[in-house]
Short mmCIF file of C-alpha atoms in Angstrom, two decimals:
data_model
loop_
_atom_site.label_atom_id
_atom_site.label_comp_id
_atom_site.label_asym_id
_atom_site.label_seq_id
_atom_site.Cartn_x
_atom_site.Cartn_y
_atom_site.Cartn_z
CA ALA A 1283 10.34 -35.85 7.69
CA GLN A 1284 10.21 -38.67 5.17
CA THR A 1285 7.45 -39.16 2.64
CA VAL A 1286 6.64 -41.92 0.15
CA THR A 1287 4.09 -41.42 -2.61
CA GLN A 1288 2.48 -44.04 -4.80
CA SER A 1289 0.33 -42.29 -7.37
CA GLN A 1290 -1.34 -45.39 -8.83
CA PRO A 1291 -4.13 -46.66 -6.57
CA GLU A 1292 -4.86 -49.58 -8.88
CA MET A 1293 -3.14 -51.34 -11.77
CA SER A 1294 -4.00 -54.37 -13.83
CA VAL A 1295 -2.01 -56.58 -16.17
CA GLN A 1296 -2.53 -59.68 -18.22
CA GLU A 1297 -0.81 -62.85 -17.15
CA ALA A 1298 2.71 -63.19 -18.63
CA GLU A 1299 2.96 -59.48 -19.39
CA THR A 1300 5.08 -56.81 -17.72
CA VAL A 1301 3.86 -54.10 -15.38
CA THR A 1302 5.61 -51.19 -13.66
CA LEU A 1303 4.52 -49.69 -10.35
CA SER A 1304 5.62 -46.14 -9.55
CA CYS A 1305 6.97 -44.68 -6.34
CA THR A 1306 8.53 -41.36 -5.42
CA TYR A 1307 10.00 -40.43 -2.07
CA ASP A 1308 11.59 -37.63 -0.14
CA THR A 1309 14.13 -37.79 2.65
CA SER A 1310 16.86 -35.62 4.11
CA GLU A 1311 18.99 -38.64 5.02
CA ASN A 1312 22.15 -39.31 3.07
CA ASN A 1313 22.01 -43.01 3.85
CA TYR A 1314 18.72 -44.79 3.32
CA TYR A 1315 17.09 -47.95 2.01
CA LEU A 1316 14.12 -48.51 -0.25
CA PHE A 1317 11.84 -51.52 -0.28
CA TRP A 1318 8.88 -52.97 -2.09
CA TYR A 1319 6.53 -55.11 0.00
CA LYS A 1320 3.70 -57.29 -1.22
CA GLN A 1321 0.54 -57.76 0.83
CA PRO A 1322 -1.75 -60.50 -0.52
CA PRO A 1323 -5.30 -61.01 0.82
CA SER A 1324 -3.83 -62.98 3.72
CA ARG A 1325 -2.43 -59.60 4.94
CA GLN A 1326 1.06 -61.04 5.39
CA MET A 1327 3.70 -58.43 4.53
CA ILE A 1328 6.26 -60.02 2.21
CA LEU A 1329 9.50 -58.31 1.23
CA VAL A 1330 9.82 -58.36 -2.56
CA ILE A 1331 13.01 -56.41 -3.16
CA ARG A 1332 15.28 -53.84 -1.50
CA GLN A 1333 17.75 -51.24 -2.68
CA GLU A 1334 20.53 -49.50 -0.77
CA ALA A 1335 20.66 -45.85 -1.79
CA TYR A 1336 24.45 -45.83 -2.02
CA LYS A 1337 24.38 -48.56 -4.67
CA GLN A 1338 23.97 -47.32 -8.23
CA GLN A 1339 23.14 -50.72 -9.64
CA ASN A 1340 19.44 -51.51 -9.72
CA ALA A 1341 18.39 -54.48 -7.60
CA THR A 1342 16.84 -57.55 -9.20
CA GLU A 1343 15.15 -60.61 -7.72
CA ASN A 1344 14.05 -63.13 -10.33
CA ARG A 1345 11.05 -61.55 -12.11
CA PHE A 1346 11.21 -58.40 -10.00
CA SER A 1347 13.49 -55.47 -10.71
CA VAL A 1348 13.65 -51.82 -9.77
CA ASN A 1349 14.49 -48.62 -11.58
CA PHE A 1350 16.19 -46.47 -8.95
CA GLN A 1351 16.65 -42.84 -9.98
CA LYS A 1352 18.33 -41.21 -6.99
CA ALA A 1353 18.40 -37.65 -8.31
CA ALA A 1354 14.72 -37.81 -9.21
CA LYS A 1355 13.91 -39.66 -5.96
CA SER A 1356 12.07 -42.29 -7.90
CA PHE A 1357 11.93 -46.02 -7.19
CA SER A 1358 9.70 -48.03 -9.53
CA LEU A 1359 9.07 -51.77 -9.46
CA LYS A 1360 8.92 -53.82 -12.66
CA ILE A 1361 7.28 -57.22 -12.59
CA SER A 1362 8.06 -59.35 -15.63
CA ASP A 1363 6.10 -62.41 -16.76
CA SER A 1364 3.28 -61.56 -14.35
CA GLN A 1365 1.63 -64.48 -12.59
CA LEU A 1366 -1.79 -64.83 -11.00
CA GLY A 1367 -0.08 -65.15 -7.63
CA ASP A 1368 1.32 -61.63 -8.03
CA THR A 1369 -2.16 -60.24 -7.40
CA ALA A 1370 -1.79 -58.22 -4.20
CA MET A 1371 -1.36 -54.78 -2.71
CA TYR A 1372 2.17 -53.47 -3.23
CA PHE A 1373 3.76 -50.96 -0.89
CA CYS A 1374 6.84 -48.90 -1.48
CA ALA A 1375 8.72 -48.14 1.74
CA LEU A 1376 11.69 -46.09 2.90
CA ALA A 1377 14.00 -46.57 5.87
CA GLY A 1378 16.29 -43.69 6.70
CA GLY A 1379 19.45 -43.77 8.74
CA THR A 1380 20.57 -47.03 10.28
CA SER A 1381 17.29 -48.80 11.01
CA TYR A 1382 15.75 -51.11 8.43
CA GLY A 1383 12.75 -51.62 10.62
CA LYS A 1384 11.48 -48.07 11.00
CA LEU A 1385 9.74 -47.75 7.66
CA THR A 1386 7.71 -45.03 6.00
CA PHE A 1387 5.18 -46.62 3.66
CA GLY A 1388 3.36 -45.31 0.62
CA GLN A 1389 -0.39 -45.62 0.24
CA GLY A 1390 -0.14 -48.79 -1.80
CA THR A 1391 -1.05 -49.95 -5.30
CA ILE A 1392 -3.55 -52.75 -5.81
CA LEU A 1393 -2.26 -54.96 -8.62
CA THR A 1394 -4.59 -57.41 -10.32
CA VAL A 1395 -3.21 -60.01 -12.71
CA HIS A 1396 -5.84 -61.26 -15.17
CA PRO A 1397 -5.69 -64.70 -16.77
CA ASN B 840 12.69 -71.28 12.72
CA ALA B 841 9.22 -69.89 13.29
CA GLY B 842 8.43 -66.47 11.93
CA VAL B 843 7.11 -63.50 13.83
CA MET B 844 4.06 -64.65 15.75
CA GLN B 845 1.22 -62.31 16.61
CA ASN B 846 -1.81 -63.16 18.66
CA PRO B 847 -4.63 -63.00 18.64
CA ARG B 848 -5.24 -62.79 14.90
CA HIS B 849 -8.60 -61.19 15.51
CA LEU B 850 -9.71 -59.24 18.56
CA VAL B 851 -13.09 -57.69 19.23
CA ARG B 852 -13.46 -55.16 22.02
CA ARG B 853 -16.31 -52.94 23.16
CA ARG B 854 -15.70 -49.22 23.46
CA GLY B 855 -13.95 -48.44 26.72
CA GLN B 856 -12.30 -51.86 27.13
CA GLU B 857 -8.60 -52.59 26.97
CA ALA B 858 -6.88 -54.35 24.08
CA ARG B 859 -3.63 -56.27 24.47
CA LEU B 860 -1.79 -57.37 21.35
CA ARG B 861 1.14 -59.75 21.58
CA CYS B 862 4.14 -60.19 19.36
CA SER B 863 6.77 -62.89 19.65
CA PRO B 864 9.76 -61.97 17.48
CA MET B 865 11.75 -64.43 15.45
CA LYS B 866 14.25 -66.44 17.45
CA GLY B 867 17.30 -64.35 18.26
CA HIS B 868 15.70 -61.06 17.22
CA SER B 869 15.88 -58.32 19.82
CA HIS B 870 14.46 -55.43 17.79
CA VAL B 871 10.68 -55.07 17.51
CA TYR B 872 8.58 -52.57 15.58
CA TRP B 873 4.83 -51.96 15.76
CA TYR B 874 2.76 -50.59 12.88
CA ARG B 875 -0.90 -49.72 12.41
CA GLN B 876 -2.79 -50.12 9.16
CA LEU B 877 -6.10 -48.34 8.83
CA PRO B 878 -8.51 -49.57 6.13
CA GLU B 879 -7.35 -48.72 2.60
CA GLU B 880 -4.12 -47.17 3.88
CA GLY B 881 -0.47 -48.06 4.18
CA LEU B 882 1.21 -49.09 7.39
CA LYS B 883 2.13 -46.33 9.82
CA PHE B 884 5.06 -46.71 12.20
CA MET B 885 4.14 -46.55 15.87
CA VAL B 886 7.04 -47.62 18.06
CA TYR B 887 10.46 -49.28 18.00
CA LEU B 888 11.64 -51.32 20.97
CA GLN B 889 14.75 -53.20 21.86
CA LYS B 890 14.72 -55.57 24.80
CA GLU B 891 13.42 -53.60 27.82
CA ASN B 892 13.92 -50.26 26.07
CA ILE B 893 11.78 -47.99 23.93
CA ILE B 894 14.06 -46.65 21.21
CA ASP B 895 11.61 -44.55 19.21
CA GLU B 896 7.95 -43.89 20.00
CA SER B 897 7.45 -40.99 17.63
CA GLY B 898 4.43 -42.64 15.98
CA MET B 899 2.56 -43.56 19.15
CA PRO B 900 -0.56 -41.62 20.06
CA LYS B 901 0.13 -39.62 23.21
CA GLU B 902 -2.72 -41.12 25.20
CA ARG B 903 -4.12 -44.61 25.79
CA PHE B 904 -1.37 -46.42 23.86
CA SER B 905 1.69 -48.06 25.39
CA ALA B 906 4.19 -50.72 24.39
CA GLU B 907 6.71 -52.88 26.15
CA PHE B 908 9.24 -55.55 25.30
CA PRO B 909 10.31 -57.25 28.52
CA LYS B 910 13.46 -59.24 29.03
CA GLU B 911 11.41 -62.43 28.92
CA GLY B 912 8.26 -62.94 26.89
CA PRO B 913 6.59 -61.25 23.97
CA SER B 914 6.27 -57.60 23.14
CA ILE B 915 2.90 -56.16 24.13
CA LEU B 916 1.00 -53.28 22.55
CA ARG B 917 -1.65 -52.08 24.95
CA ILE B 918 -4.57 -49.84 24.07
CA GLN B 919 -6.64 -48.58 26.97
CA GLN B 920 -10.25 -47.39 26.70
CA VAL B 921 -10.53 -48.31 23.04
CA VAL B 922 -12.60 -46.19 20.67
CA ARG B 923 -14.06 -46.99 17.24
CA GLY B 924 -11.16 -45.18 15.56
CA ASP B 925 -8.72 -47.73 16.99
CA SER B 926 -10.19 -50.39 14.70
CA ALA B 927 -7.32 -51.37 12.42
CA ALA B 928 -4.79 -54.07 11.65
CA TYR B 929 -1.76 -53.92 13.92
CA PHE B 930 1.47 -55.41 12.63
CA CYS B 931 4.62 -56.31 14.43
CA ALA B 932 8.02 -56.77 12.80
CA SER B 933 11.32 -57.95 14.21
CA SER B 934 14.94 -57.80 13.16
CA LEU B 935 18.19 -59.31 14.33
CA ARG B 936 19.94 -55.96 14.41
CA ALA B 937 18.91 -52.40 13.61
CA ASN B 938 20.45 -52.53 10.15
CA THR B 939 19.10 -55.90 9.05
CA GLU B 940 15.86 -56.86 7.36
CA ALA B 941 12.69 -56.66 9.42
CA PHE B 942 10.27 -59.58 9.13
CA PHE B 943 6.58 -59.00 9.63
CA GLY B 944 3.99 -61.00 11.49
CA GLN B 945 0.53 -61.63 10.07
CA GLY B 946 -1.04 -58.88 12.08
CA THR B 947 -3.87 -58.57 14.58
CA ARG B 948 -7.14 -57.17 13.34
CA LEU B 949 -8.76 -55.16 16.11
CA THR B 950 -12.44 -54.36 15.83
CA VAL B 951 -14.03 -52.00 18.31
CA VAL B 952 -17.81 -52.30 18.57
#
C-alpha cells in the first residue's frame, strides 16, 4: 500500500517571501512519480510540479522547486517570491508503477499568502 | 482543445435517489480516473477506466457505485440509492496514455439531502 503524509494542515507566508511545504511518502514500488497539485477555491486541480523517482536532480518550475530526498522518502515543495495567487490548498501525490493517473494524495496543506 | 469536462457542476439528490456524474475526457484521451474528495480531505482514488474496460476499481465501494466508459460518449459514475455520506466532490481526470500526465476536471459537488 502507498501512503502520503502532509503534516502541516495550514501555513502562511508574506507576499514575496519563501515558504516550504512538507511531504513524506511510503511505497514499495521501485518506479514511481511524485507530484504537487494546487487546488484554489475554484476547486480546479492544477499540477504544479512533478518528479520522477529515478531522477536525482530536483525538479523546478519557475518559482516552484522541490527537495526530493529518496532515501528519507521526503518530497517538499518550495515556493519562492510568494504571490497572492498562490493562496490555495496544496496536495502532495504519489503514482506508483506505470500509471500517472492513479494517485495517492496527502491530506493537503492550506497555504495563505498575506499582502 | 477543451479540458476535461464534468457535468453537472452541482447535483442535489434526496436520499434513496440515483446520481449520475458525467466526465468527458480531453480530446484523444482514452484513460479516465475518478476520485472522491470528502470535506477537508484529500482526493481518494475510486476507479480507473480505459475505453470500455475497467482497469482498476480497487477504490470503489462494493455496493451502489458503478462506473463505465463506453466506446462513444462520456464516462459515467453512477451512485444508486444515495445516502448522506455520499455528499462529496467527485473529480474526473484523463490522460493520453497510462504513463502521461493526468488532467483534472473541475469536479461535481454532490449534495444528498
